């Protein structure tokens, strides 16, 4: 795996810490900004909305810009957003800083994913994405619990300052280690890249990704109050349990990344099924401390076990537009990260309690599982002839290859005409072949040579007539 892919994973560590650390900071932010916990939870949705909008928008805006320069600019803007969040005097400004950070984060994810995919062979795509997602997993193992720890002891703003520092380190890594990646000779065209959205498999991949991610984060976003208010754990336990979720995420990413290239649908079906079961168990046993702790780990494991497969699936069905494929994957994940916390906040506002977020999440992942079944059915027999190949993957092949096929088709058409026109000649050829066969026999029987000569003469007569008509000299 190229070193640059690991640098991208390191950068994602800073991005992921910022994205998910609010799960452990909602109570102190709500107290400081004088808002309710569901309102503070909208800061998570604000980041996700910025990711949804920013991923395709910035992917299109930077389509013809150098990849390395784009990554440097985006990680710089992200760091500025963290500083703005740390200094925010009001909830509204904090909200705006989250959107700004998310826009830069989305662009970095989209471009970074395209760069990672471009640097590895097709059969290593899931592993490359696993390295990037591994940065996200490490963020959940170390970054998110550390953010909760800083928030508990030094105030929630200190967590934003820490992420700002981490983004500065990531900037140095990108500047010094990401190589210059030349744009293709034929510059990407937006019109051609947009053709991926004609493929129903692309839309199914979006739905599956959004629902699978949203179901887990519907519950995860409100895990801190669930742990303290429902399970009765002390607030000091929250960072450690968030770290346990992250440990599960790291293990899940490593295993899923290795298995997904060979068994993509198997990973999707088993991982999303497991997430659904664990969410139902969390809803049923939310008051049990041991059960909640164990299920936090298992949810991280199942959610991130499927993440490399979800990424690789999008690149497989949207290979015609690698930049937009990365942007679309990012947007899809964050559609889920928007809808999940929003749905969780809604059921809390309706007085169903914090445990109800797990029920709502299980409903989302169950629908995702059904969508995987539909995608698998289409994959196996949806296309004419049962090939299951999608339009976007055909477009993904080079224009030159398509031209060759068209040329070959024309040649075949010409050959077909030739066959029709050369029937006599082919008959002659057939006679010639027969003569050859006879000739082989003639080698054993000298009396057959006369027959060979006669057959050859008959074969040459129509050829000579054809050549004379065309003004050519027979060979």
Tab-separated table of C-alpha atoms in Angstrom:
chain	number	residue	atom	x	y	z
A	1	UNK	CA	0.000	0.000	0.000
A	2	UNK	CA	1.503	3.410	-0.967
A	3	UNK	CA	2.676	5.638	1.891
A	4	UNK	CA	0.428	8.428	0.608
A	5	UNK	CA	-2.651	6.321	1.435
A	6	UNK	CA	-1.530	6.104	5.072
A	7	UNK	CA	-0.994	9.876	5.130
A	8	UNK	CA	-4.577	10.290	3.965
A	9	UNK	CA	-5.660	7.983	6.788
A	10	UNK	CA	-3.725	10.138	9.251
A	11	UNK	CA	-5.499	13.239	7.949
A	12	UNK	CA	-8.850	11.503	8.296
A	13	UNK	CA	-8.036	11.004	11.980
A	14	UNK	CA	-8.342	14.786	12.518
A	15	UNK	CA	-11.456	14.999	10.354
A	16	UNK	CA	-13.141	12.081	12.100
A	17	UNK	CA	-12.340	13.341	15.576
A	18	UNK	CA	-14.054	16.634	14.811
A	19	UNK	CA	-17.039	14.919	13.236
A	20	UNK	CA	-17.797	12.498	16.061
A	21	UNK	CA	-16.383	14.073	19.204
A	22	UNK	CA	-19.604	15.968	19.869
A	23	UNK	CA	-21.194	12.681	20.922
A	24	UNK	CA	-19.246	13.030	24.181
A	25	UNK	CA	-19.587	16.820	24.430
A	26	UNK	CA	-23.323	17.372	24.076
A	27	UNK	CA	-24.103	17.886	27.807
A	28	UNK	CA	-21.402	20.562	28.446
A	29	UNK	CA	-22.157	22.335	25.135
A	30	UNK	CA	-25.878	22.347	25.934
A	31	UNK	CA	-25.176	23.819	29.372
A	32	UNK	CA	-22.747	26.451	28.115
A	33	UNK	CA	-24.883	27.553	25.157
A	34	UNK	CA	-28.151	27.316	27.123
A	35	UNK	CA	-29.822	24.915	24.695
A	36	UNK	CA	-31.407	21.478	25.063
A	37	UNK	CA	-29.493	18.283	24.345
A	38	UNK	CA	-31.535	17.635	21.150
A	39	UNK	CA	-30.651	21.176	20.003
A	40	UNK	CA	-26.998	20.515	20.764
A	41	UNK	CA	-27.389	17.279	18.811
A	42	UNK	CA	-28.273	19.368	15.761
A	43	UNK	CA	-24.616	20.436	15.713
A	44	UNK	CA	-23.871	16.859	14.648
A	45	UNK	CA	-26.516	17.157	11.938
A	46	UNK	CA	-25.069	20.550	10.918
A	47	UNK	CA	-21.707	18.921	10.275
A	48	UNK	CA	-23.384	16.110	8.359
A	49	UNK	CA	-25.421	18.566	6.255
A	50	UNK	CA	-22.221	20.406	5.370
A	51	UNK	CA	-20.713	17.079	4.311
A	52	UNK	CA	-23.741	16.192	2.178
A	53	UNK	CA	-23.688	19.534	0.365
A	54	UNK	CA	-19.931	19.983	0.317
A	55	UNK	CA	-18.881	16.593	-1.038
A	56	UNK	CA	-20.428	16.822	-4.523
A	57	UNK	CA	-20.139	20.629	-4.669
A	58	UNK	CA	-16.415	20.714	-3.957
A	59	UNK	CA	-15.769	17.609	-6.023
A	60	UNK	CA	-17.258	19.388	-9.035
A	61	UNK	CA	-15.574	22.707	-8.232
A	62	UNK	CA	-12.140	21.082	-7.965
A	63	UNK	CA	-12.603	18.551	-10.764
A	64	UNK	CA	-9.845	20.065	-12.936
A	65	UNK	CA	-7.580	21.294	-10.143
A	66	UNK	CA	-4.406	19.470	-9.074
A	67	UNK	CA	-5.303	16.890	-6.444
A	68	UNK	CA	-2.447	17.677	-4.068
A	69	UNK	CA	-3.120	21.434	-4.105
A	70	UNK	CA	-6.805	20.787	-3.472
A	71	UNK	CA	-6.064	18.589	-0.456
A	72	UNK	CA	-3.737	21.231	1.017
A	73	UNK	CA	-6.357	23.966	0.654
A	74	UNK	CA	-9.163	21.885	2.140
A	75	UNK	CA	-7.264	20.716	5.229
A	76	UNK	CA	-6.246	24.353	5.844
A	77	UNK	CA	-9.851	25.569	5.724
A	78	UNK	CA	-10.843	22.717	8.015
A	79	UNK	CA	-8.308	23.862	10.612
A	80	UNK	CA	-9.658	27.427	10.442
A	81	UNK	CA	-13.138	26.043	11.121
A	82	UNK	CA	-11.917	24.320	14.277
A	83	UNK	CA	-10.415	27.554	15.587
A	84	UNK	CA	-13.671	29.378	14.822
A	85	UNK	CA	-15.587	26.733	16.784
A	86	UNK	CA	-13.259	27.030	19.761
A	87	UNK	CA	-13.798	30.810	19.847
A	88	UNK	CA	-17.549	30.784	19.080
A	89	UNK	CA	-19.424	33.085	21.500
A	90	UNK	CA	-22.928	31.883	20.515
A	91	UNK	CA	-24.705	28.733	19.432
A	92	UNK	CA	-25.364	30.221	15.988
A	93	UNK	CA	-21.682	30.930	15.326
A	94	UNK	CA	-20.737	27.479	16.587
A	95	UNK	CA	-23.339	26.036	14.209
A	96	UNK	CA	-21.862	28.013	11.290
A	97	UNK	CA	-18.321	26.902	12.161
A	98	UNK	CA	-19.464	23.300	12.069
A	99	UNK	CA	-20.913	23.773	8.579
A	100	UNK	CA	-17.679	25.435	7.362
A	101	UNK	CA	-15.553	22.630	8.793
A	102	UNK	CA	-17.862	20.067	7.255
A	103	UNK	CA	-17.610	21.580	3.784
A	104	UNK	CA	-13.825	21.332	3.899
A	105	UNK	CA	-13.980	17.865	5.445
A	106	UNK	CA	-16.354	16.676	2.713
A	107	UNK	CA	-14.132	17.958	-0.054
A	108	UNK	CA	-11.070	16.334	1.506
A	109	UNK	CA	-12.864	13.007	1.841
A	110	UNK	CA	-14.085	13.082	-1.761
A	111	UNK	CA	-10.755	14.072	-3.310
A	112	UNK	CA	-8.728	11.951	-0.895
A	113	UNK	CA	-10.811	8.859	-1.642
A	114	UNK	CA	-10.362	9.383	-5.382
A	115	UNK	CA	-6.593	9.782	-4.882
A	116	UNK	CA	-6.398	6.624	-2.753
A	117	UNK	CA	-8.389	4.587	-5.273
A	118	UNK	CA	-6.258	5.898	-8.153
A	119	UNK	CA	-3.022	4.747	-6.488
A	120	UNK	CA	-3.999	1.087	-6.044
A	121	UNK	CA	-5.182	-1.729	-8.341
A	122	UNK	CA	-8.865	-2.560	-8.594
A	123	UNK	CA	-8.580	-5.607	-6.345
A	124	UNK	CA	-7.115	-3.470	-3.528
A	125	UNK	CA	-9.761	-0.742	-3.452
A	126	UNK	CA	-11.474	-1.953	-0.301
A	127	UNK	CA	-8.111	-2.244	1.476
A	128	UNK	CA	-7.166	1.305	0.437
A	129	UNK	CA	-10.480	2.595	1.711
A	130	UNK	CA	-9.981	0.559	4.879
A	131	UNK	CA	-6.778	2.521	5.540
A	132	UNK	CA	-8.636	5.815	5.196
A	133	UNK	CA	-11.550	4.583	7.254
A	134	UNK	CA	-8.973	3.262	9.697
A	135	UNK	CA	-8.132	6.889	10.412
A	136	UNK	CA	-11.778	7.353	11.270
A	137	UNK	CA	-11.687	4.290	13.486
A	138	UNK	CA	-8.616	5.532	15.334
A	139	UNK	CA	-10.433	8.835	15.767
A	140	UNK	CA	-13.178	6.912	17.531
A	141	UNK	CA	-10.658	4.957	19.616
A	142	UNK	CA	-8.482	7.902	20.639
A	143	UNK	CA	-9.818	11.191	19.327
A	144	UNK	CA	-13.431	11.014	20.465
A	145	UNK	CA	-12.677	9.726	23.994
A	146	UNK	CA	-9.865	12.280	24.298
A	147	UNK	CA	-12.287	15.009	23.253
A	148	UNK	CA	-14.746	13.846	25.892
A	149	UNK	CA	-11.934	13.765	28.475
A	150	UNK	CA	-10.829	17.305	27.581
A	151	UNK	CA	-14.426	18.482	27.685
A	152	UNK	CA	-14.905	16.938	31.105
A	153	UNK	CA	-11.757	18.444	32.641
A	154	UNK	CA	-10.860	21.547	30.613
A	155	UNK	CA	-14.105	22.570	28.956
A	156	UNK	CA	-15.539	21.582	25.597
A	157	UNK	CA	-13.626	24.344	23.743
A	158	UNK	CA	-10.334	22.641	24.527
A	159	UNK	CA	-11.422	19.714	22.346
A	160	UNK	CA	-11.793	22.061	19.371
A	161	UNK	CA	-8.323	23.496	19.991
A	162	UNK	CA	-6.903	19.967	20.064
A	163	UNK	CA	-8.486	19.099	16.715
A	164	UNK	CA	-7.132	22.351	15.281
A	165	UNK	CA	-3.646	21.246	16.299
A	166	UNK	CA	-4.193	17.793	14.811
A	167	UNK	CA	-5.271	19.339	11.518
A	168	UNK	CA	-2.046	21.370	11.458
A	169	UNK	CA	-0.067	18.129	11.779
A	170	UNK	CA	-2.158	16.623	8.979
A	171	UNK	CA	-1.406	19.646	6.805
A	172	UNK	CA	2.339	19.065	7.239
A	173	UNK	CA	1.897	15.414	6.259
A	174	UNK	CA	-0.053	16.276	3.108
A	175	UNK	CA	2.460	18.955	2.058
A	176	UNK	CA	5.505	16.737	2.569
A	177	UNK	CA	4.284	13.252	1.687
A	178	UNK	CA	1.433	13.367	-0.831
A	179	UNK	CA	3.037	13.201	-4.290
A	180	UNK	CA	2.054	15.363	-7.223
A	181	UNK	CA	-0.659	13.493	-9.096
A	182	UNK	CA	-1.042	14.700	-12.691
A	183	UNK	CA	-4.483	15.126	-14.114
A	184	UNK	CA	-5.374	12.761	-16.960
A	185	UNK	CA	-4.534	13.932	-20.487
A	186	UNK	CA	-8.219	14.172	-21.188
A	187	UNK	CA	-9.585	16.415	-18.491
A	188	UNK	CA	-12.639	15.139	-16.602
A	189	UNK	CA	-15.926	16.394	-17.974
A	190	UNK	CA	-18.782	17.088	-15.578
A	191	UNK	CA	-21.394	16.000	-18.083
A	192	UNK	CA	-19.791	12.579	-18.444
A	193	UNK	CA	-19.264	12.179	-14.695
A	194	UNK	CA	-22.928	12.963	-14.041
A	195	UNK	CA	-23.964	9.971	-16.147
A	196	UNK	CA	-23.393	7.742	-13.120
A	197	UNK	CA	-26.679	9.008	-11.688
A	198	UNK	CA	-28.577	7.237	-14.463
A	199	UNK	CA	-27.674	3.917	-12.890
A	200	UNK	CA	-30.160	2.567	-10.372
A	201	UNK	CA	-27.373	0.608	-8.680
A	202	UNK	CA	-25.728	3.928	-7.808
A	203	UNK	CA	-28.934	5.135	-6.162
A	204	UNK	CA	-29.315	1.848	-4.321
A	205	UNK	CA	-25.742	2.204	-3.053
A	206	UNK	CA	-26.598	5.700	-1.791
A	207	UNK	CA	-29.709	4.442	0.015
A	208	UNK	CA	-27.878	1.483	1.575
A	209	UNK	CA	-24.983	3.641	2.778
A	210	UNK	CA	-27.207	6.373	4.197
A	211	UNK	CA	-29.492	3.991	6.080
A	212	UNK	CA	-26.706	1.726	7.370
A	213	UNK	CA	-24.745	4.697	8.718
A	214	UNK	CA	-27.795	6.599	9.924
A	215	UNK	CA	-29.168	3.676	11.887
A	216	UNK	CA	-26.010	3.285	13.956
A	217	UNK	CA	-25.456	7.007	14.502
A	218	UNK	CA	-29.084	7.538	15.432
A	219	UNK	CA	-28.189	5.739	18.670
A	220	UNK	CA	-24.484	6.610	18.879
A	221	UNK	CA	-25.120	10.381	18.779
A	222	UNK	CA	-27.056	10.143	22.061
A	223	UNK	CA	-24.934	7.417	23.646
A	224	UNK	CA	-23.527	9.740	26.348
A	225	UNK	CA	-26.929	10.673	27.878
A	226	UNK	CA	-28.109	7.075	27.451
A	227	UNK	CA	-25.116	5.853	29.459
A	228	UNK	CA	-25.619	8.353	32.276
A	229	UNK	CA	-29.404	8.807	32.406
A	230	UNK	CA	-30.639	5.312	31.478
A	231	UNK	CA	-27.809	2.931	32.398
A	232	UNK	CA	-26.894	5.012	35.460
A	233	UNK	CA	-23.157	5.175	34.785
A	234	UNK	CA	-21.002	8.049	36.037
A	235	UNK	CA	-20.009	10.649	33.425
A	236	UNK	CA	-16.378	9.602	33.826
A	237	UNK	CA	-17.258	6.312	32.114
A	238	UNK	CA	-18.363	8.036	28.907
A	239	UNK	CA	-14.892	8.574	27.338
A	240	UNK	CA	-13.910	4.987	28.032
A	241	UNK	CA	-17.068	3.538	26.506
A	242	UNK	CA	-16.747	5.810	23.491
A	243	UNK	CA	-13.208	4.473	23.194
A	244	UNK	CA	-14.612	0.938	23.350
A	245	UNK	CA	-16.923	1.795	20.455
A	246	UNK	CA	-13.860	3.059	18.614
A	247	UNK	CA	-11.912	-0.112	19.355
A	248	UNK	CA	-14.725	-2.130	17.827
A	249	UNK	CA	-14.693	0.236	14.857
A	250	UNK	CA	-10.961	-0.263	14.340
A	251	UNK	CA	-11.224	-4.041	14.452
A	252	UNK	CA	-14.269	-3.989	12.187
A	253	UNK	CA	-12.493	-1.808	9.634
A	254	UNK	CA	-9.442	-4.061	9.536
A	255	UNK	CA	-11.467	-7.246	9.123
A	256	UNK	CA	-14.007	-5.748	6.734
A	257	UNK	CA	-11.300	-4.234	4.563
A	258	UNK	CA	-9.614	-7.599	4.104
A	259	UNK	CA	-12.792	-9.542	3.399
A	260	UNK	CA	-14.807	-7.040	1.341
A	261	UNK	CA	-12.765	-7.255	-1.868
A	262	UNK	CA	-13.622	-10.936	-2.220
A	263	UNK	CA	-17.047	-11.077	-0.504
A	264	UNK	CA	-18.559	-7.610	-0.830
A	265	UNK	CA	-22.234	-8.544	-0.570
A	266	UNK	CA	-21.498	-11.071	2.143
A	267	UNK	CA	-19.929	-8.312	4.227
A	268	UNK	CA	-22.871	-5.978	3.600
A	269	UNK	CA	-25.512	-8.545	4.491
A	270	UNK	CA	-23.782	-9.889	7.593
A	271	UNK	CA	-22.615	-6.499	8.883
A	272	UNK	CA	-25.934	-4.688	8.512
A	273	UNK	CA	-27.822	-7.658	9.979
A	274	UNK	CA	-25.507	-7.602	12.997
A	275	UNK	CA	-26.017	-3.845	13.460
A	276	UNK	CA	-29.788	-4.343	13.423
A	277	UNK	CA	-29.600	-7.088	16.041
A	278	UNK	CA	-27.279	-5.056	18.284
A	279	UNK	CA	-29.493	-1.961	18.079
A	280	UNK	CA	-32.559	-3.980	19.079
A	281	UNK	CA	-30.580	-5.459	21.983
A	282	UNK	CA	-29.449	-1.973	23.039
A	283	UNK	CA	-33.068	-0.798	23.094
A	284	UNK	CA	-34.140	-3.802	25.166
A	285	UNK	CA	-31.241	-3.796	27.640
A	286	UNK	CA	-30.408	-0.059	27.850
A	287	UNK	CA	-30.772	-0.122	31.643
A	288	UNK	CA	-28.179	-2.877	32.041
A	289	UNK	CA	-24.700	-1.441	32.465
A	290	UNK	CA	-22.797	-4.532	31.349
A	291	UNK	CA	-25.064	-4.997	28.329
A	292	UNK	CA	-24.695	-1.349	27.258
A	293	UNK	CA	-20.911	-1.481	27.515
A	294	UNK	CA	-20.689	-4.704	25.496
A	295	UNK	CA	-23.149	-3.489	22.870
A	296	UNK	CA	-21.228	-0.229	22.426
A	297	UNK	CA	-18.205	-2.273	21.359
A	298	UNK	CA	-20.257	-4.565	19.122
A	299	UNK	CA	-22.008	-1.652	17.392
A	300	UNK	CA	-18.669	-0.095	16.517
A	301	UNK	CA	-17.497	-3.455	15.193
A	302	UNK	CA	-20.524	-4.104	12.967
A	303	UNK	CA	-20.858	-0.542	11.683
A	304	UNK	CA	-17.255	-0.221	10.561
A	305	UNK	CA	-17.062	-3.821	9.343
A	306	UNK	CA	-19.413	-2.757	6.542
A	307	UNK	CA	-17.800	0.643	5.852
A	308	UNK	CA	-15.047	-0.525	3.435
A	309	UNK	CA	-17.606	-2.570	1.501
A	310	UNK	CA	-19.984	0.403	1.287
A	311	UNK	CA	-17.170	2.565	-0.102
A	312	UNK	CA	-15.901	-0.065	-2.529
A	313	UNK	CA	-19.430	-0.776	-3.751
A	314	UNK	CA	-19.912	2.838	-4.779
A	315	UNK	CA	-16.620	2.899	-6.673
A	316	UNK	CA	-17.560	-0.366	-8.385
A	317	UNK	CA	-20.909	0.870	-9.678
A	318	UNK	CA	-19.792	4.469	-10.315
A	319	UNK	CA	-16.369	3.810	-11.791
A	320	UNK	CA	-17.090	6.175	-14.684
A	321	UNK	CA	-16.647	9.115	-12.307
A	322	UNK	CA	-14.119	8.363	-9.542
A	323	UNK	CA	-14.206	11.899	-8.098
A	324	UNK	CA	-17.986	12.030	-7.979
A	325	UNK	CA	-18.030	8.448	-6.710
A	326	UNK	CA	-15.965	9.508	-3.705
A	327	UNK	CA	-18.126	12.595	-3.236
A	328	UNK	CA	-21.315	10.560	-3.525
A	329	UNK	CA	-20.112	8.050	-0.941
A	330	UNK	CA	-19.238	10.877	1.447
A	331	UNK	CA	-22.608	12.509	0.867
A	332	UNK	CA	-24.419	9.206	1.383
A	333	UNK	CA	-22.692	8.487	4.690
A	334	UNK	CA	-23.548	11.951	5.892
A	335	UNK	CA	-27.125	11.790	4.728
A	336	UNK	CA	-27.287	9.013	7.288
A	337	UNK	CA	-25.358	11.064	9.824
A	338	UNK	CA	-27.877	13.866	9.282
A	339	UNK	CA	-31.012	11.760	9.340
A	340	UNK	CA	-29.885	9.538	12.230
A	341	UNK	CA	-29.294	12.258	14.862
A	342	UNK	CA	-32.373	14.145	13.635
A	343	UNK	CA	-34.565	11.039	14.012
A	344	UNK	CA	-32.995	10.302	17.388
A	345	UNK	CA	-33.651	13.858	18.566
A	346	UNK	CA	-37.229	13.630	17.318
A	347	UNK	CA	-38.079	10.490	19.291
A	348	UNK	CA	-36.434	12.024	22.379
A	349	UNK	CA	-38.525	15.200	21.989
A	350	UNK	CA	-41.606	12.992	21.759
A	351	UNK	CA	-40.729	11.704	25.250
A	352	UNK	CA	-39.937	8.165	24.171
A	353	UNK	CA	-36.638	8.334	26.045
A	354	UNK	CA	-33.001	7.924	25.076
A	355	UNK	CA	-33.357	4.171	24.574
A	356	UNK	CA	-35.855	4.812	21.776
A	357	UNK	CA	-33.016	6.054	19.578
A	358	UNK	CA	-31.856	2.445	19.262
A	359	UNK	CA	-35.306	1.325	18.088
A	360	UNK	CA	-35.338	4.095	15.478
A	361	UNK	CA	-31.836	3.132	14.366
A	362	UNK	CA	-32.802	-0.532	14.034
A	363	UNK	CA	-35.683	0.461	11.749
A	364	UNK	CA	-33.228	2.321	9.489
A	365	UNK	CA	-30.764	-0.566	9.261
A	366	UNK	CA	-33.583	-3.040	8.565
A	367	UNK	CA	-34.588	-1.008	5.509
A	368	UNK	CA	-30.920	-0.864	4.475
A	369	UNK	CA	-30.776	-4.660	4.651
A	370	UNK	CA	-33.777	-4.925	2.332
A	371	UNK	CA	-32.093	-2.528	-0.108
A	372	UNK	CA	-28.970	-4.736	-0.139
A	373	UNK	CA	-31.191	-7.661	-1.129
A	374	UNK	CA	-32.612	-5.660	-4.037
A	375	UNK	CA	-29.116	-4.596	-5.168
A	376	UNK	CA	-27.878	-8.201	-5.033
A	377	UNK	CA	-30.840	-9.391	-7.085
A	378	UNK	CA	-30.168	-6.737	-9.733
A	379	UNK	CA	-26.471	-7.575	-9.680
A	380	UNK	CA	-27.154	-11.231	-10.405
A	381	UNK	CA	-29.771	-10.882	-13.102
A	382	UNK	CA	-30.945	-7.311	-13.589
A	383	UNK	CA	-29.171	-6.592	-16.873
A	384	UNK	CA	-30.088	-8.133	-20.233
A	385	UNK	CA	-28.707	-11.602	-20.494
A	386	UNK	CA	-28.337	-11.851	-16.725
A	387	UNK	CA	-24.953	-10.217	-16.716
A	388	UNK	CA	-25.908	-7.826	-13.954
A	389	UNK	CA	-23.511	-5.202	-15.296
A	390	UNK	CA	-24.521	-1.613	-14.694
A	391	UNK	CA	-24.380	1.241	-17.157
A	392	UNK	CA	-21.829	3.254	-15.213
A	393	UNK	CA	-19.285	0.432	-15.151
A	394	UNK	CA	-19.498	0.157	-18.939
A	395	UNK	CA	-18.991	3.888	-19.262
A	396	UNK	CA	-16.021	3.587	-16.931
A	397	UNK	CA	-14.057	1.770	-19.569
A	398	UNK	CA	-11.863	3.930	-21.727
A	399	UNK	CA	-13.222	5.845	-24.673
A	400	UNK	CA	-10.478	4.288	-26.769
A	401	UNK	CA	-11.715	0.843	-25.842
A	402	UNK	CA	-15.232	1.811	-26.840
A	403	UNK	CA	-13.962	3.135	-30.144
A	404	UNK	CA	-12.114	-0.125	-30.715
A	405	UNK	CA	-15.315	-2.015	-30.152
A	406	UNK	CA	-17.197	0.203	-32.544
A	407	UNK	CA	-14.413	-0.265	-35.073
A	408	UNK	CA	-14.490	-3.988	-34.547
A	409	UNK	CA	-18.216	-3.966	-35.039
A	410	UNK	CA	-17.772	-2.084	-38.310
A	411	UNK	CA	-15.105	-4.541	-39.378
A	412	UNK	CA	-17.448	-7.383	-38.624
A	413	UNK	CA	-20.171	-5.710	-40.640
A	414	UNK	CA	-17.712	-5.336	-43.506
A	415	UNK	CA	-16.635	-8.932	-43.100
A	416	UNK	CA	-20.244	-9.957	-43.184
A	417	UNK	CA	-20.660	-8.143	-46.489
A	418	UNK	CA	-17.460	-9.717	-47.661
A	419	UNK	CA	-18.750	-13.089	-46.764
A	420	UNK	CA	-21.911	-12.451	-48.710
A	421	UNK	CA	-19.953	-11.161	-51.677
A	422	UNK	CA	-17.248	-13.749	-51.534
A	423	UNK	CA	-19.454	-16.752	-51.356
A	424	UNK	CA	-18.078	-18.012	-54.601
A	425	UNK	CA	-14.551	-17.369	-53.480
A	426	UNK	CA	-15.242	-19.077	-50.178
A	427	UNK	CA	-16.668	-21.942	-52.080
A	428	UNK	CA	-13.452	-21.923	-53.982
A	429	UNK	CA	-11.570	-21.710	-50.699
A	430	UNK	CA	-13.551	-24.627	-49.483
A	431	UNK	CA	-12.585	-26.513	-52.564
A	432	UNK	CA	-9.053	-25.409	-51.949
A	433	UNK	CA	-9.241	-26.660	-48.411
A	434	UNK	CA	-10.661	-29.868	-49.674
A	435	UNK	CA	-7.840	-29.871	-52.134
A	436	UNK	CA	-5.406	-29.302	-49.302
A	437	UNK	CA	-6.916	-32.184	-47.477
A	438	UNK	CA	-6.668	-34.229	-50.612
A	439	UNK	CA	-3.153	-32.925	-50.983
A	440	UNK	CA	-2.270	-34.237	-47.590
A	441	UNK	CA	-3.691	-37.525	-48.687
A	442	UNK	CA	-1.817	-37.059	-51.960
A	443	UNK	CA	1.426	-36.977	-50.073
A	444	UNK	CA	0.695	-40.552	-49.261
A	445	UNK	CA	-0.878	-41.286	-52.670
A	446	UNK	CA	0.927	-39.662	-55.649
A	447	UNK	CA	-2.142	-40.300	-57.850
A	448	UNK	CA	-3.997	-37.662	-55.790
A	449	UNK	CA	-1.773	-34.815	-57.034
A	450	UNK	CA	-3.782	-34.452	-60.212
A	451	UNK	CA	-6.948	-34.000	-58.183
A	452	UNK	CA	-5.194	-31.353	-56.054
A	453	UNK	CA	-4.138	-29.367	-59.116
A	454	UNK	CA	-7.612	-29.542	-60.594
A	455	UNK	CA	-9.274	-28.354	-57.392
A	456	UNK	CA	-6.812	-25.491	-57.013
A	457	UNK	CA	-7.486	-24.353	-60.569
A	458	UNK	CA	-11.243	-24.326	-59.911
A	459	UNK	CA	-10.667	-22.267	-56.734
A	460	UNK	CA	-8.566	-19.657	-58.510
A	461	UNK	CA	-11.090	-18.979	-61.264
A	462	UNK	CA	-13.646	-17.035	-59.147
A	463	UNK	CA	-10.838	-15.179	-57.366
A	464	UNK	CA	-9.343	-14.063	-60.650
A	465	UNK	CA	-12.765	-12.924	-61.819
A	466	UNK	CA	-13.288	-10.911	-58.611
A	467	UNK	CA	-9.882	-9.271	-58.869
A	468	UNK	CA	-10.380	-8.391	-62.490
A	469	UNK	CA	-13.701	-6.722	-61.637
A	470	UNK	CA	-11.951	-4.701	-58.925
A	471	UNK	CA	-8.985	-3.734	-61.094
A	472	UNK	CA	-6.537	-5.764	-59.000
A	473	UNK	CA	-4.048	-8.452	-59.827
A	474	UNK	CA	-4.631	-11.816	-58.131
A	475	UNK	CA	-1.877	-12.956	-55.833
